[in-house]
Coordinates of C-alpha atoms in Angstrom, one line a residue:
Chain A
M167 CA 127.3 -205.9 -40.5
A168 CA 130.9 -205.1 -39.9
V169 CA 130.4 -201.5 -40.7
S170 CA 127.4 -201.0 -38.4
A171 CA 129.3 -202.9 -35.6
A172 CA 132.2 -200.5 -36.0
R173 CA 129.9 -197.6 -36.0
R174 CA 128.2 -198.8 -32.9
R175 CA 131.6 -199.3 -31.2
M176 CA 132.4 -195.8 -32.3
A177 CA 129.2 -194.4 -30.9
A178 CA 129.7 -196.2 -27.6
S179 CA 133.2 -194.7 -27.3
E180 CA 131.8 -191.3 -28.1
Q181 CA 129.2 -191.7 -25.4
L182 CA 132.0 -192.7 -23.0
A183 CA 134.2 -189.8 -24.1
G184 CA 131.3 -187.3 -23.9
W185 CA 130.6 -188.2 -20.3
A186 CA 134.2 -188.4 -19.3
F187 CA 134.9 -184.9 -20.7
V188 CA 131.9 -183.2 -19.2
T189 CA 131.8 -184.9 -15.8
P190 CA 134.3 -182.8 -13.8
G191 CA 133.0 -179.4 -15.0
V192 CA 129.4 -180.4 -14.8
A193 CA 129.8 -181.9 -11.3
V194 CA 131.1 -178.5 -10.0
I195 CA 128.2 -176.6 -11.6
M196 CA 125.7 -179.1 -10.4
L197 CA 127.0 -179.1 -6.8
F198 CA 127.4 -175.3 -6.5
G199 CA 124.9 -174.1 -9.1
A200 CA 122.0 -176.4 -9.9
V201 CA 121.5 -178.0 -6.5
P202 CA 121.7 -174.6 -4.6
I203 CA 119.1 -173.1 -7.0
A204 CA 116.6 -175.9 -6.2
W205 CA 117.6 -175.9 -2.5
S206 CA 117.1 -172.2 -1.9
A207 CA 113.7 -172.4 -3.7
V208 CA 112.7 -175.0 -1.1
M209 CA 114.2 -172.9 1.7
S210 CA 112.2 -169.9 0.6
F211 CA 109.1 -171.9 1.6
Q212 CA 110.6 -173.0 5.0
R213 CA 110.8 -171.4 8.4
N214 CA 114.6 -171.7 8.3
N215 CA 116.7 -169.9 10.9
L216 CA 119.5 -170.7 13.3
V217 CA 117.2 -170.4 16.3
S218 CA 115.1 -173.4 15.6
P219 CA 116.9 -176.6 14.5
S220 CA 113.9 -177.9 12.6
T221 CA 112.9 -176.4 9.2
P222 CA 109.2 -176.9 8.8
L223 CA 107.4 -175.9 5.6
A224 CA 105.7 -172.6 6.1
G225 CA 103.9 -172.1 2.8
L226 CA 104.0 -168.6 1.5
K227 CA 104.9 -167.2 4.9
N228 CA 108.3 -165.7 3.9
Y229 CA 106.8 -164.2 0.7
R230 CA 103.9 -162.7 2.7
Q231 CA 106.3 -161.3 5.3
M232 CA 108.2 -159.7 2.4
V233 CA 105.1 -157.9 1.2
H234 CA 104.5 -156.4 4.6
D235 CA 108.2 -155.6 5.4
P236 CA 108.7 -151.8 5.1
I237 CA 112.4 -152.3 4.7
V238 CA 111.9 -154.5 1.7
A239 CA 109.8 -151.7 0.1
Q240 CA 112.5 -149.2 0.9
A241 CA 115.2 -151.5 -0.5
I242 CA 113.3 -152.0 -3.7
Q243 CA 112.9 -148.2 -4.1
H244 CA 116.6 -147.6 -3.4
T245 CA 117.7 -150.3 -5.8
L246 CA 115.5 -149.0 -8.6
V247 CA 116.6 -145.3 -8.0
Y248 CA 120.2 -146.4 -7.9
T249 CA 119.9 -148.4 -11.1
A250 CA 118.0 -145.6 -12.9
L251 CA 120.9 -143.2 -12.2
F252 CA 123.9 -145.6 -12.4
V253 CA 123.1 -147.2 -15.8
P254 CA 122.5 -144.0 -17.9
G255 CA 125.3 -142.2 -16.0
T256 CA 127.8 -144.9 -16.8
M257 CA 126.7 -145.3 -20.4
L258 CA 126.9 -141.5 -21.0
A259 CA 130.3 -141.3 -19.4
G260 CA 131.6 -144.2 -21.5
L261 CA 130.1 -142.9 -24.7
F262 CA 131.6 -139.4 -24.2
L263 CA 135.0 -140.8 -23.4
A264 CA 134.9 -143.4 -26.3
V265 CA 134.0 -140.7 -28.8
A266 CA 136.7 -138.4 -27.5
M267 CA 139.2 -141.2 -27.6
N268 CA 138.3 -142.6 -31.0
R269 CA 140.9 -140.6 -32.9
K270 CA 144.6 -140.5 -33.5
V271 CA 146.0 -137.6 -31.5
R272 CA 149.1 -137.5 -29.5
F273 CA 149.1 -139.3 -26.1
I274 CA 145.9 -141.1 -27.1
S275 CA 147.1 -144.4 -25.5
L276 CA 147.8 -142.5 -22.3
Y277 CA 144.3 -141.2 -22.2
R278 CA 142.9 -144.6 -23.0
T279 CA 144.9 -146.2 -20.3
A280 CA 143.7 -143.7 -17.7
A281 CA 140.1 -144.7 -18.6
Y282 CA 140.8 -148.4 -18.6
A283 CA 142.7 -148.3 -15.3
T284 CA 139.4 -147.8 -13.4
M285 CA 138.6 -151.4 -14.4
A286 CA 141.6 -152.7 -12.6
I287 CA 140.5 -151.3 -9.2
S288 CA 138.5 -153.6 -7.0
T289 CA 135.2 -152.3 -5.6
I290 CA 136.7 -152.2 -2.2
S291 CA 139.7 -150.1 -3.1
E292 CA 137.3 -147.8 -5.0
A293 CA 134.9 -147.4 -2.1
I294 CA 137.7 -146.6 0.4
V295 CA 139.1 -143.9 -1.8
F296 CA 135.7 -142.3 -2.4
I297 CA 134.8 -142.5 1.3
W298 CA 137.9 -140.4 1.9
L299 CA 137.2 -138.0 -1.0
F300 CA 133.7 -137.4 0.4
D301 CA 134.6 -137.4 4.1
P302 CA 132.3 -134.7 5.6
S303 CA 135.0 -133.2 7.8
Y304 CA 138.3 -133.5 5.9
G305 CA 137.3 -134.7 2.4
I306 CA 138.5 -132.8 -0.6
A307 CA 135.0 -132.8 -2.1
N308 CA 133.8 -130.3 0.5
Y309 CA 137.0 -128.2 -0.1
L310 CA 136.3 -128.0 -3.8
L311 CA 132.6 -127.2 -3.2
G312 CA 133.8 -124.5 -0.8
L313 CA 135.8 -122.9 -3.6
I314 CA 132.6 -122.2 -5.5
G315 CA 130.8 -121.1 -2.4
V316 CA 128.8 -124.3 -1.5
P317 CA 128.7 -125.0 2.3
P318 CA 130.1 -128.3 3.5
Q319 CA 127.9 -131.3 2.9
Q320 CA 127.4 -134.5 4.9
F321 CA 127.5 -136.8 1.9
L322 CA 127.6 -140.5 3.1
N323 CA 126.3 -139.4 6.5
S324 CA 123.3 -137.7 5.0
P325 CA 120.2 -139.9 4.4
S326 CA 119.3 -137.7 1.4
Q327 CA 122.7 -137.8 -0.2
A328 CA 124.4 -141.1 0.6
L329 CA 122.8 -143.0 -2.3
Y330 CA 123.9 -140.4 -4.8
V331 CA 127.5 -140.6 -3.5
I332 CA 127.4 -144.3 -4.1
V333 CA 126.1 -143.6 -7.7
V334 CA 129.1 -141.4 -8.3
M335 CA 131.7 -143.9 -7.0
T336 CA 130.3 -146.8 -9.0
V337 CA 129.9 -144.8 -12.2
W338 CA 133.6 -143.9 -11.9
G339 CA 134.4 -147.6 -11.3
W340 CA 132.5 -148.8 -14.4
T341 CA 133.5 -146.0 -16.8
G342 CA 136.5 -148.0 -18.1
F343 CA 134.3 -150.9 -18.9
A344 CA 131.7 -148.8 -20.8
T345 CA 134.5 -146.9 -22.6
I346 CA 136.1 -150.2 -23.9
I347 CA 132.8 -151.5 -25.1
Y348 CA 131.9 -148.3 -26.9
L349 CA 135.4 -147.8 -28.3
A350 CA 135.4 -151.3 -29.8
A351 CA 131.9 -150.6 -31.4
L352 CA 133.1 -147.3 -32.8
Q353 CA 136.1 -148.9 -34.4
G354 CA 133.8 -151.3 -36.1
I355 CA 131.9 -148.6 -37.9
P356 CA 133.1 -148.4 -41.6
Q357 CA 134.7 -145.1 -42.6
T358 CA 132.7 -145.1 -45.8
L359 CA 129.4 -144.5 -44.0
L360 CA 130.7 -141.5 -42.1
E361 CA 132.3 -140.1 -45.3
A362 CA 129.1 -140.6 -47.2
A363 CA 127.2 -138.7 -44.6
A364 CA 129.8 -135.9 -44.7
I365 CA 129.6 -135.7 -48.5
D366 CA 125.8 -135.5 -48.3
G367 CA 126.3 -132.4 -46.2
A368 CA 125.6 -133.7 -42.7
G369 CA 127.6 -131.8 -40.0
P370 CA 129.5 -133.6 -37.3
W371 CA 126.6 -133.5 -34.9
R372 CA 124.0 -134.8 -37.4
T373 CA 126.4 -137.5 -38.5
F374 CA 126.8 -138.6 -34.9
R375 CA 123.0 -138.5 -34.2
R376 CA 121.9 -140.2 -37.5
V377 CA 124.8 -142.5 -38.3
T378 CA 127.1 -143.2 -35.4
L379 CA 124.5 -143.6 -32.6
P380 CA 122.2 -146.0 -34.5
L381 CA 125.3 -148.1 -35.4
L382 CA 126.3 -148.1 -31.7
S383 CA 122.8 -149.4 -30.7
P384 CA 123.8 -153.0 -30.3
A385 CA 126.6 -152.0 -27.9
S386 CA 124.2 -149.7 -26.1
L387 CA 121.7 -152.5 -25.6
F388 CA 124.4 -154.8 -24.3
L389 CA 125.7 -152.2 -21.9
A390 CA 122.2 -151.3 -20.7
V391 CA 121.4 -155.0 -19.9
W392 CA 124.8 -155.8 -18.4
L393 CA 125.0 -152.7 -16.2
T394 CA 121.5 -153.1 -15.0
I395 CA 122.1 -156.7 -14.0
N396 CA 125.1 -155.5 -12.0
A397 CA 123.3 -152.5 -10.6
L398 CA 120.5 -154.6 -9.2
Q399 CA 123.1 -156.7 -7.4
L400 CA 124.9 -153.7 -5.8
F401 CA 126.5 -154.7 -2.5
D402 CA 130.2 -154.2 -2.1
E403 CA 130.2 -150.4 -2.0
V404 CA 127.2 -150.3 0.3
Y405 CA 128.7 -152.8 2.7
L406 CA 131.9 -150.8 2.9
S407 CA 130.7 -147.2 3.0
T408 CA 127.3 -147.1 4.8
Q409 CA 126.2 -150.6 5.8
G410 CA 122.8 -149.7 4.5
G411 CA 122.6 -146.5 6.6
P412 CA 122.1 -143.8 7.5
L413 CA 118.5 -144.6 8.5
N414 CA 118.4 -147.3 5.9
A415 CA 118.9 -144.7 3.2
T416 CA 121.2 -147.0 1.2
T417 CA 119.7 -150.3 2.1
V418 CA 119.5 -152.0 -1.3
L419 CA 118.0 -155.5 -2.0
V420 CA 121.2 -157.4 -1.9
Y421 CA 122.5 -155.7 1.2
Y422 CA 119.2 -156.5 3.0
L423 CA 119.4 -160.0 1.8
Y424 CA 122.9 -160.4 3.1
D425 CA 121.9 -158.9 6.4
Q426 CA 119.0 -161.3 6.8
A427 CA 121.0 -164.3 5.7
F428 CA 124.4 -163.8 7.4
Q429 CA 123.7 -161.3 10.2
Q430 CA 120.2 -162.5 11.3
F431 CA 120.6 -166.0 9.9
N432 CA 117.0 -166.1 8.6
F433 CA 117.9 -168.4 5.7
G434 CA 114.3 -169.0 4.7
Y435 CA 113.4 -165.3 4.5
A436 CA 116.6 -164.4 2.8
S437 CA 116.0 -167.1 0.1
A438 CA 112.6 -165.6 -0.6
I439 CA 114.2 -162.2 -1.1
A440 CA 116.8 -163.8 -3.3
Y441 CA 114.2 -165.3 -5.5
F442 CA 112.3 -162.0 -5.6
L443 CA 115.6 -160.3 -6.8
F444 CA 115.9 -163.0 -9.5
L445 CA 112.4 -162.2 -10.7
V446 CA 113.1 -158.5 -10.8
I447 CA 116.3 -159.1 -12.9
I448 CA 114.4 -161.4 -15.3
V449 CA 111.5 -159.0 -15.8
I450 CA 113.7 -155.9 -16.3
T451 CA 116.1 -157.7 -18.6
A452 CA 113.2 -159.0 -20.7
I453 CA 111.7 -155.5 -20.9
Q454 CA 115.1 -154.1 -22.0
F455 CA 115.4 -156.7 -24.8
R456 CA 111.8 -156.1 -25.9
V457 CA 112.1 -152.4 -26.0
G458 CA 115.7 -152.5 -27.1
R459 CA 115.0 -154.6 -30.2
R460 CA 112.8 -151.8 -31.5
F461 CA 115.7 -149.3 -31.3
T462 CA 118.5 -151.6 -32.2
Y463 CA 120.0 -151.6 -35.6
Y464 CA 122.0 -154.6 -36.7
R465 CA 124.1 -154.1 -39.8
S466 CA 124.4 -157.8 -40.8
Chain B
M213 CA 142.4 -153.2 -31.6
T214 CA 144.8 -150.3 -32.0
A215 CA 145.7 -151.4 -35.5
T216 CA 142.2 -150.7 -36.7
S217 CA 141.8 -147.4 -34.8
A218 CA 141.8 -145.3 -38.0
T219 CA 139.3 -142.7 -37.0
S220 CA 136.7 -140.3 -38.4
A221 CA 138.8 -137.2 -37.5
P222 CA 141.2 -137.2 -40.5
A223 CA 138.4 -137.9 -43.0
R224 CA 136.2 -135.2 -41.6
G225 CA 139.1 -132.8 -41.4
A226 CA 140.0 -133.5 -45.0
V227 CA 136.5 -132.8 -46.2
R228 CA 136.3 -129.6 -44.3
A229 CA 139.7 -128.4 -45.4
S230 CA 138.8 -128.8 -49.0
A231 CA 135.5 -127.1 -48.5
S232 CA 137.0 -124.0 -46.9
G233 CA 140.0 -123.7 -49.2
G234 CA 139.8 -119.9 -49.4
V235 CA 139.6 -119.1 -45.7
S236 CA 140.7 -115.6 -44.8
P237 CA 143.8 -115.1 -42.7
A238 CA 141.7 -113.6 -40.0
R239 CA 139.9 -117.0 -39.4
R240 CA 143.1 -119.0 -39.5
R241 CA 144.4 -117.1 -36.5
W242 CA 142.1 -119.2 -34.3
R243 CA 143.8 -122.4 -35.2
L244 CA 145.2 -124.2 -32.1
P245 CA 148.8 -125.6 -32.3
F246 CA 147.3 -129.0 -31.2
S247 CA 144.2 -131.0 -31.8
P248 CA 141.2 -129.3 -30.0
W249 CA 140.3 -132.7 -28.7
H250 CA 143.0 -132.3 -26.1
L251 CA 140.8 -129.6 -24.5
V252 CA 138.3 -132.4 -23.8
L253 CA 140.6 -135.3 -23.2
V254 CA 142.9 -133.6 -20.6
P255 CA 140.1 -132.5 -18.2
A256 CA 138.3 -135.9 -18.6
T257 CA 141.5 -137.7 -17.9
L258 CA 142.3 -135.5 -14.9
V259 CA 138.8 -136.3 -13.4
L260 CA 139.4 -140.1 -14.0
I261 CA 142.8 -140.2 -12.4
F262 CA 142.2 -137.7 -9.6
P263 CA 141.0 -140.4 -7.1
F264 CA 144.3 -142.2 -7.8
V265 CA 146.4 -139.1 -7.3
W266 CA 144.6 -138.1 -4.1
L267 CA 145.0 -141.7 -2.9
L268 CA 148.8 -141.5 -3.4
V269 CA 149.1 -138.0 -1.8
T270 CA 147.2 -139.0 1.3
S271 CA 149.3 -142.2 1.6
V272 CA 152.4 -140.2 2.3
E273 CA 150.9 -137.5 4.6
T274 CA 151.2 -137.4 8.4
P275 CA 148.0 -138.1 10.4
S276 CA 147.8 -134.4 11.3
E277 CA 148.1 -133.3 7.7
A278 CA 145.3 -135.7 6.7
L279 CA 143.0 -134.5 9.5
H280 CA 143.2 -130.9 8.5
F281 CA 140.7 -128.7 6.7
P282 CA 141.2 -127.2 4.2
P283 CA 143.1 -130.3 3.0
V284 CA 146.9 -130.2 2.6
L285 CA 147.3 -130.5 -1.1
V286 CA 151.1 -130.9 -1.1
P287 CA 152.5 -132.7 2.0
H288 CA 155.4 -131.0 3.7
T289 CA 157.5 -134.1 4.0
L290 CA 156.8 -137.5 2.3
R291 CA 156.0 -139.8 5.2
F292 CA 156.7 -143.2 3.5
A293 CA 156.7 -144.8 7.0
N294 CA 152.9 -145.2 6.5
Y295 CA 153.7 -148.2 4.3
P296 CA 155.7 -150.3 6.8
D297 CA 153.2 -149.2 9.4
A298 CA 150.3 -150.6 7.3
L299 CA 152.3 -153.8 6.7
N300 CA 152.7 -154.1 10.5
S301 CA 149.1 -153.8 11.2
A302 CA 147.7 -156.1 8.5
P303 CA 149.5 -158.9 6.5
F304 CA 149.0 -157.4 3.0
G305 CA 151.6 -159.8 1.7
R306 CA 149.6 -162.7 2.9
F307 CA 146.4 -161.2 1.4
F308 CA 148.2 -160.8 -1.9
L309 CA 149.5 -164.3 -1.9
N310 CA 146.0 -165.7 -1.1
S311 CA 144.4 -163.6 -3.9
A312 CA 147.1 -164.8 -6.3
V313 CA 146.7 -168.5 -5.4
V314 CA 142.9 -168.3 -5.6
A315 CA 142.9 -166.4 -8.9
V316 CA 145.6 -168.6 -10.6
A317 CA 144.0 -171.8 -9.5
T318 CA 140.6 -170.7 -10.6
V319 CA 141.9 -169.6 -14.0
L320 CA 143.8 -172.9 -14.6
S321 CA 141.0 -175.2 -13.5
N322 CA 138.5 -173.2 -15.6
L323 CA 140.7 -173.5 -18.6
V324 CA 141.0 -177.3 -18.2
L325 CA 137.5 -178.2 -17.1
C326 CA 135.6 -175.8 -19.4
S327 CA 137.8 -176.8 -22.4
L328 CA 136.9 -180.5 -21.8
A329 CA 133.2 -179.9 -21.2
G330 CA 132.9 -177.2 -23.9
Y331 CA 134.5 -179.5 -26.5
A332 CA 132.3 -182.5 -25.6
F333 CA 129.2 -180.3 -25.8
A334 CA 130.4 -178.9 -29.2
R335 CA 131.4 -182.1 -30.9
F336 CA 130.3 -185.4 -29.2
R337 CA 126.9 -187.0 -29.3
F338 CA 126.1 -188.6 -26.0
L339 CA 123.1 -189.5 -23.9
G340 CA 121.8 -186.6 -21.9
R341 CA 123.8 -183.9 -23.7
G342 CA 120.9 -181.7 -24.4
A343 CA 119.5 -181.9 -20.9
L344 CA 122.9 -181.3 -19.2
F345 CA 123.5 -178.3 -21.4
A346 CA 120.1 -176.9 -20.7
V347 CA 120.7 -177.1 -16.9
I348 CA 124.1 -175.4 -17.4
M349 CA 122.5 -172.6 -19.4
A350 CA 119.8 -172.2 -16.7
T351 CA 122.4 -171.7 -13.9
L352 CA 124.1 -169.1 -16.1
M353 CA 121.1 -166.8 -15.7
V354 CA 120.7 -167.1 -11.9
P355 CA 122.3 -164.4 -9.8
F356 CA 124.8 -165.5 -7.1
Q357 CA 122.6 -164.3 -4.3
V358 CA 120.1 -167.1 -5.1
T359 CA 122.8 -169.8 -4.7
M360 CA 124.9 -168.3 -1.9
I361 CA 123.1 -169.7 1.1
P362 CA 123.0 -173.3 0.0
Q363 CA 126.6 -172.9 -1.3
F364 CA 127.6 -171.8 2.2
I365 CA 125.9 -174.8 3.8
I366 CA 127.4 -177.2 1.2
T367 CA 130.9 -175.7 1.6
K368 CA 130.6 -176.0 5.4
W369 CA 129.5 -179.6 5.1
L370 CA 132.3 -180.5 2.7
G371 CA 134.9 -179.0 5.1
V372 CA 133.6 -181.0 8.0
H373 CA 132.9 -184.3 6.3
V374 CA 135.1 -184.5 3.2
L375 CA 138.1 -182.3 3.1
A376 CA 139.0 -179.4 5.5
A377 CA 140.9 -177.6 2.7
V378 CA 137.8 -176.8 0.7
G379 CA 135.7 -176.0 3.8
I380 CA 134.6 -172.7 5.3
D381 CA 137.5 -170.5 6.4
H382 CA 140.0 -171.9 4.0
I383 CA 141.0 -170.4 0.6
G384 CA 140.0 -173.7 -1.0
A385 CA 136.4 -172.7 -0.4
L386 CA 137.1 -169.8 -2.7
I387 CA 138.5 -172.0 -5.5
L388 CA 136.3 -175.1 -5.7
P389 CA 132.8 -173.5 -6.2
N390 CA 134.3 -171.5 -9.1
A391 CA 136.5 -174.3 -10.5
A392 CA 134.3 -174.5 -13.6
T393 CA 131.7 -171.9 -14.7
A394 CA 128.7 -172.2 -16.8
F395 CA 129.9 -169.1 -18.7
G396 CA 133.2 -170.7 -19.5
I397 CA 131.7 -173.9 -20.8
F398 CA 129.2 -172.0 -22.9
F399 CA 131.8 -169.5 -24.2
L400 CA 134.3 -172.2 -25.3
R401 CA 131.6 -174.4 -26.8
Q402 CA 130.5 -171.6 -29.0
F403 CA 134.0 -171.0 -30.0
F404 CA 134.8 -174.6 -30.7
R405 CA 131.7 -174.9 -33.0
T406 CA 133.2 -172.2 -35.2
L407 CA 136.4 -174.2 -35.9
P408 CA 136.5 -176.2 -39.2
L409 CA 136.0 -180.0 -38.6
E410 CA 138.6 -181.1 -41.2
Y411 CA 141.6 -181.1 -39.0
E412 CA 139.9 -183.1 -36.3
E413 CA 138.5 -185.6 -38.8
S414 CA 141.9 -186.2 -40.4
A415 CA 143.6 -186.6 -37.1
R416 CA 140.9 -189.1 -36.1
V417 CA 141.5 -191.1 -39.3
D418 CA 145.2 -191.1 -38.3
G419 CA 144.2 -192.8 -35.1
A420 CA 144.6 -189.9 -32.6
S421 CA 142.6 -190.1 -29.4
R422 CA 139.9 -187.6 -28.7
L423 CA 141.9 -186.1 -25.8
T424 CA 145.0 -185.8 -28.1
I425 CA 142.9 -184.0 -30.8
L426 CA 141.6 -181.6 -28.2
V427 CA 145.0 -180.8 -26.7
R428 CA 147.1 -180.9 -29.9
I429 CA 144.7 -179.5 -32.5
V430 CA 141.7 -177.7 -31.1
L431 CA 143.2 -175.8 -28.1
P432 CA 146.1 -174.2 -30.2
L433 CA 143.4 -172.9 -32.6
A434 CA 141.4 -171.6 -29.6
T435 CA 144.2 -169.6 -28.0
P436 CA 142.3 -166.2 -28.4
A437 CA 139.2 -167.6 -26.7
L438 CA 141.3 -169.2 -24.0
A439 CA 143.1 -165.9 -23.3
T440 CA 139.8 -164.1 -23.1
L441 CA 138.4 -166.6 -20.7
A442 CA 141.5 -166.5 -18.6
A443 CA 141.5 -162.7 -18.4
L444 CA 137.8 -162.5 -17.5
T445 CA 138.1 -165.3 -14.9
F446 CA 141.1 -163.6 -13.4
L447 CA 139.4 -160.2 -13.0
D448 CA 136.3 -161.9 -11.5
S449 CA 138.3 -163.9 -9.0
W450 CA 140.6 -161.1 -8.0
N451 CA 137.7 -158.7 -7.3
N452 CA 135.3 -161.1 -5.7
F453 CA 134.1 -159.8 -2.4
L454 CA 130.7 -161.2 -1.3
W455 CA 131.6 -164.9 -1.3
P456 CA 135.0 -164.4 0.6
L457 CA 133.1 -162.2 3.1
I458 CA 130.7 -165.1 3.8
A459 CA 133.2 -167.9 3.6
I460 CA 136.3 -166.6 5.3
T461 CA 136.8 -165.2 8.9
S462 CA 140.5 -165.9 9.7
T463 CA 142.9 -163.1 8.8
N464 CA 145.5 -165.5 7.3
Q465 CA 142.9 -166.9 4.8
M466 CA 141.7 -163.5 3.5
T467 CA 142.1 -162.3 0.0
L468 CA 143.0 -158.7 -0.8
P469 CA 139.5 -157.2 -1.0
L470 CA 138.4 -158.9 2.2
G471 CA 141.6 -158.1 4.0
L472 CA 141.5 -154.5 2.9
A473 CA 137.8 -154.2 4.0
T474 CA 138.7 -155.6 7.4
F475 CA 141.7 -153.3 7.7
Q476 CA 139.4 -150.3 6.8
G477 CA 137.0 -151.4 9.6
A478 CA 139.8 -151.4 12.1
H479 CA 141.5 -148.2 11.1
S480 CA 138.6 -146.1 9.7
T481 CA 140.0 -142.7 10.7
E482 CA 143.7 -143.3 10.2
W483 CA 143.5 -142.1 6.6
P484 CA 147.2 -142.1 5.6
L485 CA 147.6 -145.7 7.0
L486 CA 144.5 -146.8 5.2
M487 CA 145.5 -145.2 1.9
A488 CA 149.0 -146.8 2.1
G489 CA 147.3 -150.2 2.6
N490 CA 145.0 -149.4 -0.3
V491 CA 147.9 -148.4 -2.6
M492 CA 149.7 -151.7 -1.8
S493 CA 146.5 -153.6 -2.5
L494 CA 145.8 -152.1 -5.9
V495 CA 149.3 -151.7 -7.3
P496 CA 149.8 -155.4 -8.1
M497 CA 146.6 -155.6 -10.1
L498 CA 147.4 -152.2 -11.8
V499 CA 150.8 -153.6 -12.9
I500 CA 149.2 -156.8 -14.2
F501 CA 146.6 -154.8 -16.0
F502 CA 149.2 -152.5 -17.6
V503 CA 151.4 -155.3 -18.7
A504 CA 148.4 -157.3 -20.1
Q505 CA 146.3 -154.3 -21.1
R506 CA 145.9 -155.5 -24.7
Y507 CA 144.5 -158.9 -23.5
F508 CA 142.1 -157.4 -20.9
V509 CA 140.8 -154.8 -23.3
R510 CA 140.3 -157.3 -26.1
S511 CA 138.6 -159.7 -23.7
V512 CA 136.1 -157.1 -22.4
A513 CA 135.5 -155.8 -25.9
A514 CA 134.9 -159.4 -27.0
T515 CA 132.1 -160.0 -24.4
G516 CA 130.4 -156.8 -25.6
L517 CA 130.7 -157.7 -29.3
A518 CA 129.6 -161.3 -28.6
G519 CA 126.6 -159.9 -26.7
T520 CA 125.5 -157.7 -29.5

């Protein structure tokens, strides 16, 4: 009797402590996470804009409008093209640098710091520098191209080039991140495996292809998923460099969503686009895990 | 990290050296006096730092040198006046201060709130624990774009009806919604669960309160996880742009990225001025990064390894 009473008192105090400990943090996440998620789901079915004060339910109107909106179709295309270039580009750059930097040569910490430093740069600082590098009239990119005989390009002013310039600037900005991840994974590879491959007569390239790369596959899967999620949410560089132009050539989903929400104040329509983006992220991430699992090798 | 950076190069070199013991003098002539990897590392590094270098060069050029084609690679005189000029046209000191206040406050409140919640989720049994944790995990997967419109409306309401300091157009609006994060709670909960229970149990027998156990026993053991969370939260807060863009309109409440973006909009062709402002905006973070490089690198690497 006495024991069970004590245990009950103990359990009651644990209840109390549990709630006391989680309440402040959970309250913030409820108010600014869970409630908004439900709210914007409701809003996506409403005719919600600043023009009319009432917000009547409008069924699937916003979603139907999305299907027929040519700019949404363009935004999807630009987002996917951007992602398909940015993700492999960043991974290859990171892999190349990590392999080159995974050795004890002189100045190695200087080399590494140079790669990592790109991580300390905000997207805004990065975008301003690259707008200047790629300025059509005075930028050094056109000067360097001129040295090898290429005529001046319009870059961010050109509908056919602007998106690719944004790929270049964002790959540069994320290279440090990818390098850190790959370098950490490379340093986790046991020497004995590489030595065994060398003794078995595998050259450096074969060892890399058959031993190192498979052992890096968990890091590769992580990077692919992480970079894709970020790529699908591209906004800062577009906002700063092109505002979606020229001729909507760089209008990506999040930029259009921002434009609809906070320039046109179509909250209902913007919420529908946001949920569509969420769906795209879920589907692509799920596919990556599915496909990735087949090619991923876990040692433990 | 650097301690374990023994690499494949020496091993491979050793094998090859023993295999080619009797190399003729003619072949040995081709040996470089330094590791051939420098031939790869030097150009790669130059490409990486070139934007920084060009940023610095432009920031001390005169306007006519900047608006010249072909570009002036070496300025004739170093026009450092661009820096005070930039400071006169935008309050970069204020932007920096706002960014620092927001980042530090966000980091501290995350450390406190996520530790408390993460510990309770890891160790206590209480009614609704499973459901609450499931909701938190669900918010973790939803992108910010889904929540930003209601977050804007809620923040606006809070500012008007509850407390102006956390409302729209005040830096409080940049702190409160990120004061605790689902990632932080999840991350610390996972870490707390890996700690051995014995210390906590014996402290409990000695009559220590739960809060005392958390503060005196658990948190000291969790220093690496706390450092990682602090570094990642700091980077996130410092670089955040979309939410400040929506929530802030007054110049004196702007953080560095937003202030810099606004400055760029107003002076889009005054390149030396713009670059001087840009240098001033990124130098503080670069310094912080260099000083705490070990922590940042380890934290980023930890997310990658945890994810794999």
